[in-house]
mmCIF file of C-alpha atoms and ligand atoms in Angstrom:
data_model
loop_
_atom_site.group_PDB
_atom_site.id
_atom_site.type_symbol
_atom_site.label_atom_id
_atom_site.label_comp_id
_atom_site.label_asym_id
_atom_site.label_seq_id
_atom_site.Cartn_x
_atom_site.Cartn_y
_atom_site.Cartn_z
ATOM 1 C CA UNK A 1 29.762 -38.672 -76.224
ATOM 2 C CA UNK A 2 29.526 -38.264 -79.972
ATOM 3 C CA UNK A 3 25.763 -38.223 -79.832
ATOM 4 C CA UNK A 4 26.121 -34.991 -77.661
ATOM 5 C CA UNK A 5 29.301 -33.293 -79.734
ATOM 6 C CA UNK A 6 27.198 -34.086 -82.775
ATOM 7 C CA UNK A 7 24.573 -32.613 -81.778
ATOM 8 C CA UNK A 8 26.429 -29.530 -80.400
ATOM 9 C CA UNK A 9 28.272 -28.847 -83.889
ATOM 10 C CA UNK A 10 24.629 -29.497 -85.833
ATOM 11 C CA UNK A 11 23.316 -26.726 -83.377
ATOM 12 C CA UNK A 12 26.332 -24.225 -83.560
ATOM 13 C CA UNK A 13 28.273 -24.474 -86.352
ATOM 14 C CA UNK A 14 25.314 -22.290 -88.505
ATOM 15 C CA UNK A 15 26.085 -19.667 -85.464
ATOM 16 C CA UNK A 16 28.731 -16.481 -86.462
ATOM 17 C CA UNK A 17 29.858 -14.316 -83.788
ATOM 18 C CA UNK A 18 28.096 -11.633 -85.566
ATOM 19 C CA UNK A 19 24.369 -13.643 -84.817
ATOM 20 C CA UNK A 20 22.393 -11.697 -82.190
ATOM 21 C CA UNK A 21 23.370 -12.584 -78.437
ATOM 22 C CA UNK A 22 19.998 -13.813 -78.092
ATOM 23 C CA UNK A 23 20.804 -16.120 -80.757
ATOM 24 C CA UNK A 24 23.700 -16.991 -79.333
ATOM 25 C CA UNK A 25 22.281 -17.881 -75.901
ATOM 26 C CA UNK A 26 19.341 -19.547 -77.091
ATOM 27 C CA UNK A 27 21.690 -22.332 -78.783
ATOM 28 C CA UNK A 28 23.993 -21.615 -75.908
ATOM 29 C CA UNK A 29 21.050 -23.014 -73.474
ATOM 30 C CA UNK A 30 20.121 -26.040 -75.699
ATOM 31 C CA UNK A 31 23.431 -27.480 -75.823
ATOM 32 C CA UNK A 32 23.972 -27.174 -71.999
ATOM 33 C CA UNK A 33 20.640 -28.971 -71.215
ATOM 34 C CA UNK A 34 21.810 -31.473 -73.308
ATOM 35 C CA UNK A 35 25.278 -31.255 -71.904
ATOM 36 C CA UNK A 36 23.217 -32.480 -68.364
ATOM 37 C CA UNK A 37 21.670 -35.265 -70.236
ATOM 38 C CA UNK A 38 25.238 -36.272 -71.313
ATOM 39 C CA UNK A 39 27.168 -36.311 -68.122
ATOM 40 C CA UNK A 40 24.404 -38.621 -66.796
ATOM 41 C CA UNK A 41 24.825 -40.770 -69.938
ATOM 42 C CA UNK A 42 28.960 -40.351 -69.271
ATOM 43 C CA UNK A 43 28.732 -41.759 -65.783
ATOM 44 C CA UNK A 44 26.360 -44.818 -66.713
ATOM 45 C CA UNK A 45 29.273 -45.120 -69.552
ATOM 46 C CA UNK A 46 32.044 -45.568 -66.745
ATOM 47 C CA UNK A 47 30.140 -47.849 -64.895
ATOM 48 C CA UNK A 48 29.811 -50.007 -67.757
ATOM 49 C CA UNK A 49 33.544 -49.669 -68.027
ATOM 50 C CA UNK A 50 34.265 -50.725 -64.390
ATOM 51 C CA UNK A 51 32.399 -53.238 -64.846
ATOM 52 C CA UNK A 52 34.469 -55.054 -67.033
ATOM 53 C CA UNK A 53 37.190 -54.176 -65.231
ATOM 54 C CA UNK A 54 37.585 -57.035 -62.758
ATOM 55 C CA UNK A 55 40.525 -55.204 -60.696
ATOM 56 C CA UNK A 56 39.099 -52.558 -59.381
ATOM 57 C CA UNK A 57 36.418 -54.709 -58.807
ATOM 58 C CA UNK A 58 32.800 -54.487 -57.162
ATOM 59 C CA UNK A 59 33.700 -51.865 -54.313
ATOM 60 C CA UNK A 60 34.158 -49.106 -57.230
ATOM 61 C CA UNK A 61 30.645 -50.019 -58.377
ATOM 62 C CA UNK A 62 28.893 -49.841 -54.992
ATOM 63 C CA UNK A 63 30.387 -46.783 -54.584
ATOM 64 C CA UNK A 64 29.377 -44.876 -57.288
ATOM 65 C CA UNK A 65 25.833 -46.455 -57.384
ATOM 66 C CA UNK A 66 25.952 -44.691 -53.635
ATOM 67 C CA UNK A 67 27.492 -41.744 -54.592
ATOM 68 C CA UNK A 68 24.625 -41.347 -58.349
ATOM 69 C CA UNK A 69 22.248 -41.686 -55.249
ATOM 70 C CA UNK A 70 23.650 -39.032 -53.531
ATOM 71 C CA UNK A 71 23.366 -36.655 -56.774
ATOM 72 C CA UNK A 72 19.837 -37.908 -58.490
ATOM 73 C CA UNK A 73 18.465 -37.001 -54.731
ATOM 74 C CA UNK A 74 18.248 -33.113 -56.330
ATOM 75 C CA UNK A 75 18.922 -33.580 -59.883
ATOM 76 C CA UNK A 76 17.223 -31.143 -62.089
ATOM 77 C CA UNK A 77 15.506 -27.954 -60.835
ATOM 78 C CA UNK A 78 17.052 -25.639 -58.605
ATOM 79 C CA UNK A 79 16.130 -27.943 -55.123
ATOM 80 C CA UNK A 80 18.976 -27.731 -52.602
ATOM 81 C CA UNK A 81 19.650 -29.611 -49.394
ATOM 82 C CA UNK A 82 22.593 -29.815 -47.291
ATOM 83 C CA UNK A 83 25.505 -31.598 -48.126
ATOM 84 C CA UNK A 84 29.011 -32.584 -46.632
ATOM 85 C CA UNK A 85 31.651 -31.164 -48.378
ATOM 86 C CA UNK A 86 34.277 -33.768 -48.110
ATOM 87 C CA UNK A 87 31.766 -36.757 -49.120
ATOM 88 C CA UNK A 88 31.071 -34.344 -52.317
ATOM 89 C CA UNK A 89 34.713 -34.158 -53.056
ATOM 90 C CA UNK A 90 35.164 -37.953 -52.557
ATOM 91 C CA UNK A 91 31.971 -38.803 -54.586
ATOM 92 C CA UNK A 92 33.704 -36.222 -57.378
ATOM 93 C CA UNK A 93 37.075 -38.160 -57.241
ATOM 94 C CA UNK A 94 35.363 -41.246 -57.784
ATOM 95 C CA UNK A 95 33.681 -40.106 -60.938
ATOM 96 C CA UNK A 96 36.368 -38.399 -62.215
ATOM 97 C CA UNK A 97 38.704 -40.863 -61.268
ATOM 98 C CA UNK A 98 39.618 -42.344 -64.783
ATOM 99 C CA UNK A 99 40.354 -39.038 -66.172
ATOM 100 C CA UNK A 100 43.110 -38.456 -62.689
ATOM 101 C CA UNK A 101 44.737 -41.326 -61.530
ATOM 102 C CA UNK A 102 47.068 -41.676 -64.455
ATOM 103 C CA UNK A 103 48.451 -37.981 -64.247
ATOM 104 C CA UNK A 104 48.135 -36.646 -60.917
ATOM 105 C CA UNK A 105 48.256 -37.535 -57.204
ATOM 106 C CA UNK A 106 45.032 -35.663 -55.615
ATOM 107 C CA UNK A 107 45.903 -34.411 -52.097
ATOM 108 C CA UNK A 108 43.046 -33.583 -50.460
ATOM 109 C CA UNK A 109 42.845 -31.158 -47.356
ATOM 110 C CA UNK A 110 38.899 -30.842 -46.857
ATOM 111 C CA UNK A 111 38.201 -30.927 -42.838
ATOM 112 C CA UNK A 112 35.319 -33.246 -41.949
ATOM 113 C CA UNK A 113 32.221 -30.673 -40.836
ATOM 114 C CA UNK A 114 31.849 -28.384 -43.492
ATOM 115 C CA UNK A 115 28.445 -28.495 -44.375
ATOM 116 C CA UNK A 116 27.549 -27.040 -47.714
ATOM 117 C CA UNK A 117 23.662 -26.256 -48.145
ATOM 118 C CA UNK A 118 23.283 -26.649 -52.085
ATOM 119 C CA UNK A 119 22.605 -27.901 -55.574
ATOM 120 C CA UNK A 120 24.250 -31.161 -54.823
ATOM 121 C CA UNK A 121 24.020 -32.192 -58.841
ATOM 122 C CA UNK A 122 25.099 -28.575 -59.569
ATOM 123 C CA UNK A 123 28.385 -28.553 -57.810
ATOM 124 C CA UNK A 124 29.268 -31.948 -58.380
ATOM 125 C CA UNK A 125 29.484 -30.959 -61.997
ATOM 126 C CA UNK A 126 31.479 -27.655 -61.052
ATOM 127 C CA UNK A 127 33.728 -29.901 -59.477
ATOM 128 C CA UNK A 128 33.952 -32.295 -61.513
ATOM 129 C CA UNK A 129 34.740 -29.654 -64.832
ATOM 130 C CA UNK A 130 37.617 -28.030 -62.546
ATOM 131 C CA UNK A 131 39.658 -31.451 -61.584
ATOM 132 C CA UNK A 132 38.785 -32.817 -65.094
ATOM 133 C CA UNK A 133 40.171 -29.626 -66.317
ATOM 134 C CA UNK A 134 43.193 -30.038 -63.988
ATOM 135 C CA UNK A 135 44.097 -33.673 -64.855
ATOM 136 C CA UNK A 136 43.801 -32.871 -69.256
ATOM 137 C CA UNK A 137 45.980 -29.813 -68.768
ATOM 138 C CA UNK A 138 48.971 -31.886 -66.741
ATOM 139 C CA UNK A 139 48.121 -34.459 -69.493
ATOM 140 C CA UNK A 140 48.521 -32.122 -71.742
ATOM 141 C CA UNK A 141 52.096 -31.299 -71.179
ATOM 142 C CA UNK A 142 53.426 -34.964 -71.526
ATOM 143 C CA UNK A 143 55.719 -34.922 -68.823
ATOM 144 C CA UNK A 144 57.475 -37.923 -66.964
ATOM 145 C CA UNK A 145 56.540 -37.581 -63.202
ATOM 146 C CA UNK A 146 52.810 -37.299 -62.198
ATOM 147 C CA UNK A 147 51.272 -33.946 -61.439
ATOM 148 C CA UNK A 148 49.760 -32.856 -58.475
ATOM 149 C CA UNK A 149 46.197 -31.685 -57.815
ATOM 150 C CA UNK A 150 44.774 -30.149 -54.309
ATOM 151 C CA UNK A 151 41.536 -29.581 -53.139
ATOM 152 C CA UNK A 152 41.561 -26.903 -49.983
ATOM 153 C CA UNK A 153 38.601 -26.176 -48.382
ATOM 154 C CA UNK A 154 38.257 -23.933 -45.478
ATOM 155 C CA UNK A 155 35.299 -22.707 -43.671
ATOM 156 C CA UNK A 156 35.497 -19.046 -42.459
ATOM 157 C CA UNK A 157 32.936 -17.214 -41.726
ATOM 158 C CA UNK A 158 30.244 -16.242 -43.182
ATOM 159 C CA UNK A 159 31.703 -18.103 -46.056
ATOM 160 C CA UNK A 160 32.846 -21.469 -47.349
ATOM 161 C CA UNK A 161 36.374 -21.336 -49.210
ATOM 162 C CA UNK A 162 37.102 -23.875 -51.904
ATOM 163 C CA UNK A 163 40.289 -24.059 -53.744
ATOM 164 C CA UNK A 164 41.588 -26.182 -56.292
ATOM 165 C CA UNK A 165 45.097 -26.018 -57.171
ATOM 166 C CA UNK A 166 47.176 -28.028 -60.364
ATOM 167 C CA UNK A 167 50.794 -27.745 -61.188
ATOM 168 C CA UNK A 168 49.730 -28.255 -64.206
ATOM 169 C CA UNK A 169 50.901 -25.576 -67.804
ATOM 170 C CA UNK A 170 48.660 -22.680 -66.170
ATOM 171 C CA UNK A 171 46.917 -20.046 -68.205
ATOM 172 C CA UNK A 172 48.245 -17.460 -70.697
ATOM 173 C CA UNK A 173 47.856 -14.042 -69.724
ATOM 174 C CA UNK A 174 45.915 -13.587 -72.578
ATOM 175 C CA UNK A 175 43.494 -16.051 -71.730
ATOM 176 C CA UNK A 176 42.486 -15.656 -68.491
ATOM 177 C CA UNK A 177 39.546 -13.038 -68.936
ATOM 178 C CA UNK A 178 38.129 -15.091 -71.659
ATOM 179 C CA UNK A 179 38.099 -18.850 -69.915
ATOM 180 C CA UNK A 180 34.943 -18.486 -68.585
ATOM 181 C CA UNK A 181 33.194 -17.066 -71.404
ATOM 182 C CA UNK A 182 30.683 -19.940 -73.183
ATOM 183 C CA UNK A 183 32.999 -21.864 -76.159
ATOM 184 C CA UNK A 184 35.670 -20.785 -75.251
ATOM 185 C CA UNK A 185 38.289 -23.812 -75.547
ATOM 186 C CA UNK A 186 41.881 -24.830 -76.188
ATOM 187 C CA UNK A 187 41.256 -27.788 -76.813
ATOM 188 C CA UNK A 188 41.037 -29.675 -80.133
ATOM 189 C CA UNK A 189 37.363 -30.767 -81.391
ATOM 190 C CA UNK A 190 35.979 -33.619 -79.499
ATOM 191 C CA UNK A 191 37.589 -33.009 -76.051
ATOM 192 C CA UNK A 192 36.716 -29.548 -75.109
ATOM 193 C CA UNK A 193 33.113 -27.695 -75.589
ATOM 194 C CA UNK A 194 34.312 -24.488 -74.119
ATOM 195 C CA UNK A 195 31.215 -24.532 -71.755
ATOM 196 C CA UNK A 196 32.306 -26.705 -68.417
ATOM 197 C CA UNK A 197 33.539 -23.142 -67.154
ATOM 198 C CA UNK A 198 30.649 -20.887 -68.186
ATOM 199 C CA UNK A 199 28.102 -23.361 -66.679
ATOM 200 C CA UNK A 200 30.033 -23.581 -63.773
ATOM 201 C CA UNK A 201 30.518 -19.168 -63.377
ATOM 202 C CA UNK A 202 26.369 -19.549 -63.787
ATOM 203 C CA UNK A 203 25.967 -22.403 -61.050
ATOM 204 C CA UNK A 204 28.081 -20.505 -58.603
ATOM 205 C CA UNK A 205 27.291 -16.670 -58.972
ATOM 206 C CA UNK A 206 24.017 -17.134 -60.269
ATOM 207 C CA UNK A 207 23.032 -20.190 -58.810
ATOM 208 C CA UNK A 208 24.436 -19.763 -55.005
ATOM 209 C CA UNK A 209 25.607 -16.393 -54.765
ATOM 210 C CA UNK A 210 29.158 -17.451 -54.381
ATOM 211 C CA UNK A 211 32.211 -15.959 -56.386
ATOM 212 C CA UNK A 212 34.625 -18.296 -58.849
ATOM 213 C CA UNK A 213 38.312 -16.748 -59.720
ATOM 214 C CA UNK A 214 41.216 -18.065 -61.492
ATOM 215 C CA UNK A 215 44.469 -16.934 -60.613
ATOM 216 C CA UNK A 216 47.395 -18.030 -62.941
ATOM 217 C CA UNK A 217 50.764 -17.764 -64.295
ATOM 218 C CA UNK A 218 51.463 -19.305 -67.174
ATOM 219 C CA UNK A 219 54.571 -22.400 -66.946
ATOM 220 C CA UNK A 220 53.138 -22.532 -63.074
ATOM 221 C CA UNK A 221 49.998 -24.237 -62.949
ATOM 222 C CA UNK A 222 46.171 -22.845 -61.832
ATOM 223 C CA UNK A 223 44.748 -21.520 -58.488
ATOM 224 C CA UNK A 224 40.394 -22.039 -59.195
ATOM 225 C CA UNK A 225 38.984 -20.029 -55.965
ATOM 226 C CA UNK A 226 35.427 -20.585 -55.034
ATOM 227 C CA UNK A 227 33.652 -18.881 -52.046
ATOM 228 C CA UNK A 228 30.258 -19.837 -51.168
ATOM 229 C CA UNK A 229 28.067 -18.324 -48.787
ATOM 230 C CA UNK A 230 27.429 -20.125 -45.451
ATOM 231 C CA UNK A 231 23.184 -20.814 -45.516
ATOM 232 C CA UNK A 232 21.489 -22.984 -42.964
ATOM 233 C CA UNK A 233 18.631 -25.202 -44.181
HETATM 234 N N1 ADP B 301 43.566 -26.184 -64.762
HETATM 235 C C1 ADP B 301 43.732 -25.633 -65.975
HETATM 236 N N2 ADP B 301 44.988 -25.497 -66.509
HETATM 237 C C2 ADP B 301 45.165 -24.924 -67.719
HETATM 238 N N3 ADP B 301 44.164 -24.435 -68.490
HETATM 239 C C3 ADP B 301 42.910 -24.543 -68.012
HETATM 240 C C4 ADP B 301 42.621 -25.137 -66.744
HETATM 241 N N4 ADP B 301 41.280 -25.087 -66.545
HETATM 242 C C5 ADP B 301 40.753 -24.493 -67.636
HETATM 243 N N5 ADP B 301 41.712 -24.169 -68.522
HETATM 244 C C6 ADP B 301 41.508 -23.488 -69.813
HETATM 245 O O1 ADP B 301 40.182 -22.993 -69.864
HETATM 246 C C7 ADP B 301 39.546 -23.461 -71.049
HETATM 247 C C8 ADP B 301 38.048 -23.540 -70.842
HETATM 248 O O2 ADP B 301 37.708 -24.571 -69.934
HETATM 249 P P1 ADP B 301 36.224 -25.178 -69.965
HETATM 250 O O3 ADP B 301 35.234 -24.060 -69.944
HETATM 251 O O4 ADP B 301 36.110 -26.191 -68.895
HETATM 252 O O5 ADP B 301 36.125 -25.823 -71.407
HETATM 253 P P2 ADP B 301 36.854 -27.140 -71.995
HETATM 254 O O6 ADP B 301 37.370 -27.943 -70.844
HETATM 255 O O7 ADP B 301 35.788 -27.834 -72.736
HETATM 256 O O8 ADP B 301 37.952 -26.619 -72.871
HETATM 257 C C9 ADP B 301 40.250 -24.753 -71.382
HETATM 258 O O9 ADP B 301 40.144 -25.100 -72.733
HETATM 259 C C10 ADP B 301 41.688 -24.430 -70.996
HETATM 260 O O10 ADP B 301 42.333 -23.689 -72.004
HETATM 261 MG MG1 MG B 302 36.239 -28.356 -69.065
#
């Protein structure tokens, strides 16, 4: 984690707004290949940690050595392969589990044969950015009963509908055009980079061809939309 922040403040902080955009996304693309190289490095991390932590026991381990088997099949490059959704979701929860289980229940509503043909690694980590997202911002507000998180997926032709809602603070008005815009971050220095949403717009519009909205008002929590299209292998 600090290796990666380091190196993201070495490689931006010399950046002003007023620096070309090619500039901009040059450094912009360096840090996110990094950024891959760190989630890797993240989930090895938490496997280390559940390790050590006899309670939870060997079962968590098998599991996320299965699902890491599941992902590496099509890391890197822009390979794809057909995938089914609700094993993605549960393979997410598991390695975003830490950051959940302490501030929200996760209902999730995914039926059983929705298969998605894609990225596998790629929307994994879109996944993963939008419930880790979810659980910091309940976190975030310090409150005394848990939060709630949902994950609603609905197939309807010719598309694939994806939703993830949080009763969590929401979004200021003011915000919402700019969240998925690269750096952009309310969070203090060393828990947000700004990018999880950016790389996430680029995985799912550029990437698939699918669409990613927010809809939000602020005091009542987050609606993240995703529509993919339906593509056979
Ligand atoms: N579920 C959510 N509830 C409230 N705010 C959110 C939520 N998801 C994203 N945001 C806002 O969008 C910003 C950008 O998110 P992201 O691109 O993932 O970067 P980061 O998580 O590093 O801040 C966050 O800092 C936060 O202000
Ligand atoms: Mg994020």
């Amino acid at each position: 984690m600090s290796d990666f922040l380091h190196f993201t403040e070495k490689r931006l902080r010399p950046l002003s707004p007023l620096q070309s955009k090619e500039a901009l996304w040059e450094a912009a693309s360096e840090v996110i290949s990094r950024y891959d190289a760190y989630q890797i490095n993240q989930i090895l991390d938490e496997l280390q940690s559940i390790l050590s932590d006899s309670e939870e026991g060997i079962h968590r381990v098998t599991k996320i050595v299965q699902s890491l088997r599941v992902f590496t099949r099509s890391v890197k490059d822009d390979e794809k392969s057909s995938y089914d959704l609700l094993d993605l979701v549960h393979q997410v929860f598991l390695i975003s589990k830490n950051e959940v289980k302490y501030v929200a229940n996760l209902e999730i509503d995914v039926p059983e044969d929705i298969i998605l043909y894609c990225n596998g690694v790629q929307i994994a980590q879109v996944f993963v950015n939008i419930l880790v997202n979810a659980a910091q911002a309940i976190k975030s507000q310090k409150r005394y009963n848990m939060g709630t998180i949902r994950i609603v997926a609905r197939q309807t032709d010719p598309n694939i509908i994806i939703r993830f809602e949080d009763d969590g603070p929401g979004i200021p008005k003011e915000n919402l055009s700019k969240i998925f815009e690269p750096f952009f971050t309310t969070k203090e220095i060393g828990k947000g980079t700004g990018l999880g949403l950016s790389i996430s717009y680029d995985i799912i519009v550029n990437k698939h061809n699918g669409s990613i909205n927010v809809r939000s008002e602020y005091g009542h929590g987050c609606v993240f939309t995703i529509v993919l299209p339906i593509v056979s292998a």
